[in-house]
Amino acid sequence: MTKRPSILIARNIFPDVVARLREHFEVESNDTDGVLSPQELVARLQGKAGVLTTGSEKVDAALLAACPQLKVVANIAVGYNNFDVPAMTAAGVVATNTPDVLTETTADFGFALLMATARRLTESEHFLRAGQWNRWALDMFAGAEVNGSTLGILGMGRIGQAIARRGAHGFGMKVIYNNRSRLDAATEAECKASYVDKATLLREADHLILVLPYSAESHHAISAAEIAQMKPTATLINIARGGIVDDAALAQALREKRIAAAGLDVFEGEPKVHPDLLTVPNVVLTPHIASATIATRKAMANLAADNVIAFLTTGRAVTPINTLA
Ligand code: DGY
């Protein structure tokens, strides 16, 4: 009998997904759910042909050199800035991610964070819980209008488009966007979104939401200079990746009310959060949960499992990021 391939599940995932993987492979899992150090990850990958990772595990040239039997790395995430894709291609390792299955859920959350930020939900809840509410007042926690306002979207992939539809069709917003490449006319019409340059986007958006991938190019795409171009009444929402916003510059701008408010689901160096962000009231902070519904997180884990099963049994992944020669 031929020996079944061995794989590692680098983090704790749903038992039924583990059971599916066990039908095909010898499976080692990290049931403590702690993030493995690079050394631990390399040690546990010895002899493994595949691994399911999350955005917390880095797959770089050093790891690949130390794990020559590795053939497939399946990220349980749509973003893959934790992968050195050229190094993976050079090492003959296929990289996969989880597009599509999280699009609508993540767009829902983008809107939830936008609404919470514009309408000062957490700030007012803290006030109430602290026993400070002793009268109704006309201007109490008066926030920014969402319906009919201008929604700016930086990054117009699947999630950006799903947010545009919610804004345009659900809230009657004027939608403007900036992206590396312009959408085709039919998609623009369906999303009711107009392409503008980045300066116009910053200047005209009442609510600016970031949905672009992290890369060297997008590092600090929103820093002090960009914030200075925004309306003083604007809100900024980041559901993309930490590092796209200069969090220190944002905290200072929020403190000085150079923009009205921000909603952040991702942070530079997370799970650490810049201490200045923790002390400004006009920011809503959530711990990277934009895709976190049970159904969607299960769908992501299942798609990552599908990728490992398909690649190791047929040589073709379902949603590959790279093409091997
Ligand atoms: C993603 O899918 O990229 C989410 O941010 C979870 O990491």
mmCIF file of N, CA and C in Angstrom, residues 14 102 105-106 109 265 287-298 300:
data_model
loop_
_atom_site.group_PDB
_atom_site.id
_atom_site.type_symbol
_atom_site.label_atom_id
_atom_site.label_comp_id
_atom_site.label_asym_id
_atom_site.label_seq_id
_atom_site.Cartn_x
_atom_site.Cartn_y
_atom_site.Cartn_z
ATOM 1 N N PHE A 14 -12.204 23.856 11.991
ATOM 2 C CA PHE A 14 -13.438 23.132 12.315
ATOM 3 C C PHE A 14 -13.227 21.610 12.238
ATOM 4 N N LEU A 102 -15.861 34.697 0.769
ATOM 5 C CA LEU A 102 -15.989 35.674 1.858
ATOM 6 C C LEU A 102 -16.415 37.056 1.374
ATOM 7 N N THR A 105 -19.853 38.573 2.882
ATOM 8 C CA THR A 105 -19.746 38.701 4.342
ATOM 9 C C THR A 105 -18.809 39.846 4.718
ATOM 10 N N THR A 106 -17.701 39.943 3.995
ATOM 11 C CA THR A 106 -16.726 40.995 4.283
ATOM 12 C C THR A 106 -17.290 42.368 3.908
ATOM 13 N N PHE A 109 -19.584 43.493 6.597
ATOM 14 C CA PHE A 109 -18.860 44.027 7.748
ATOM 15 C C PHE A 109 -18.298 45.421 7.440
ATOM 16 N N ASP A 265 -10.416 47.571 11.301
ATOM 17 C CA ASP A 265 -10.499 46.137 11.616
ATOM 18 C C ASP A 265 -9.121 45.487 11.528
ATOM 19 N N PRO A 287 -11.130 43.408 16.068
ATOM 20 C CA PRO A 287 -9.934 42.550 15.914
ATOM 21 C C PRO A 287 -9.924 41.663 14.659
ATOM 22 N N HIS A 288 -9.848 42.271 13.489
ATOM 23 C CA HIS A 288 -9.704 41.552 12.208
ATOM 24 C C HIS A 288 -10.797 40.469 12.064
ATOM 25 N N ILE A 289 -12.044 40.938 12.059
ATOM 26 C CA ILE A 289 -13.172 39.990 12.043
ATOM 27 C C ILE A 289 -14.095 40.192 10.831
ATOM 28 N N ALA A 290 -13.600 40.880 9.804
ATOM 29 C CA ALA A 290 -14.515 41.231 8.703
ATOM 30 C C ALA A 290 -15.163 40.013 8.050
ATOM 31 N N SER A 291 -14.463 38.894 7.996
ATOM 32 C CA SER A 291 -15.063 37.698 7.359
ATOM 33 C C SER A 291 -15.612 36.721 8.394
ATOM 34 N N ALA A 292 -15.703 37.172 9.652
ATOM 35 C CA ALA A 292 -15.998 36.226 10.734
ATOM 36 C C ALA A 292 -17.485 35.983 10.960
ATOM 37 N N THR A 293 -18.099 35.225 10.044
ATOM 38 C CA THR A 293 -19.349 34.556 10.401
ATOM 39 C C THR A 293 -19.007 33.069 10.400
ATOM 40 N N ILE A 294 -19.791 32.283 11.102
ATOM 41 C CA ILE A 294 -19.460 30.854 11.181
ATOM 42 C C ILE A 294 -19.508 30.238 9.785
ATOM 43 N N ALA A 295 -20.544 30.599 9.026
ATOM 44 C CA ALA A 295 -20.686 30.009 7.688
ATOM 45 C C ALA A 295 -19.511 30.372 6.793
ATOM 46 N N THR A 296 -19.097 31.635 6.846
ATOM 47 C CA THR A 296 -18.013 32.052 5.948
ATOM 48 C C THR A 296 -16.671 31.488 6.387
ATOM 49 N N ARG A 297 -16.403 31.511 7.687
ATOM 50 C CA ARG A 297 -15.119 30.953 8.130
ATOM 51 C C ARG A 297 -15.058 29.453 7.814
ATOM 52 N N LYS A 298 -16.200 28.759 7.882
ATOM 53 C CA LYS A 298 -16.227 27.332 7.502
ATOM 54 C C LYS A 298 -15.976 27.183 6.003
ATOM 55 N N MET A 300 -14.313 29.169 4.145
ATOM 56 C CA MET A 300 -12.890 29.447 3.885
ATOM 57 C C MET A 300 -12.033 28.223 4.214
#
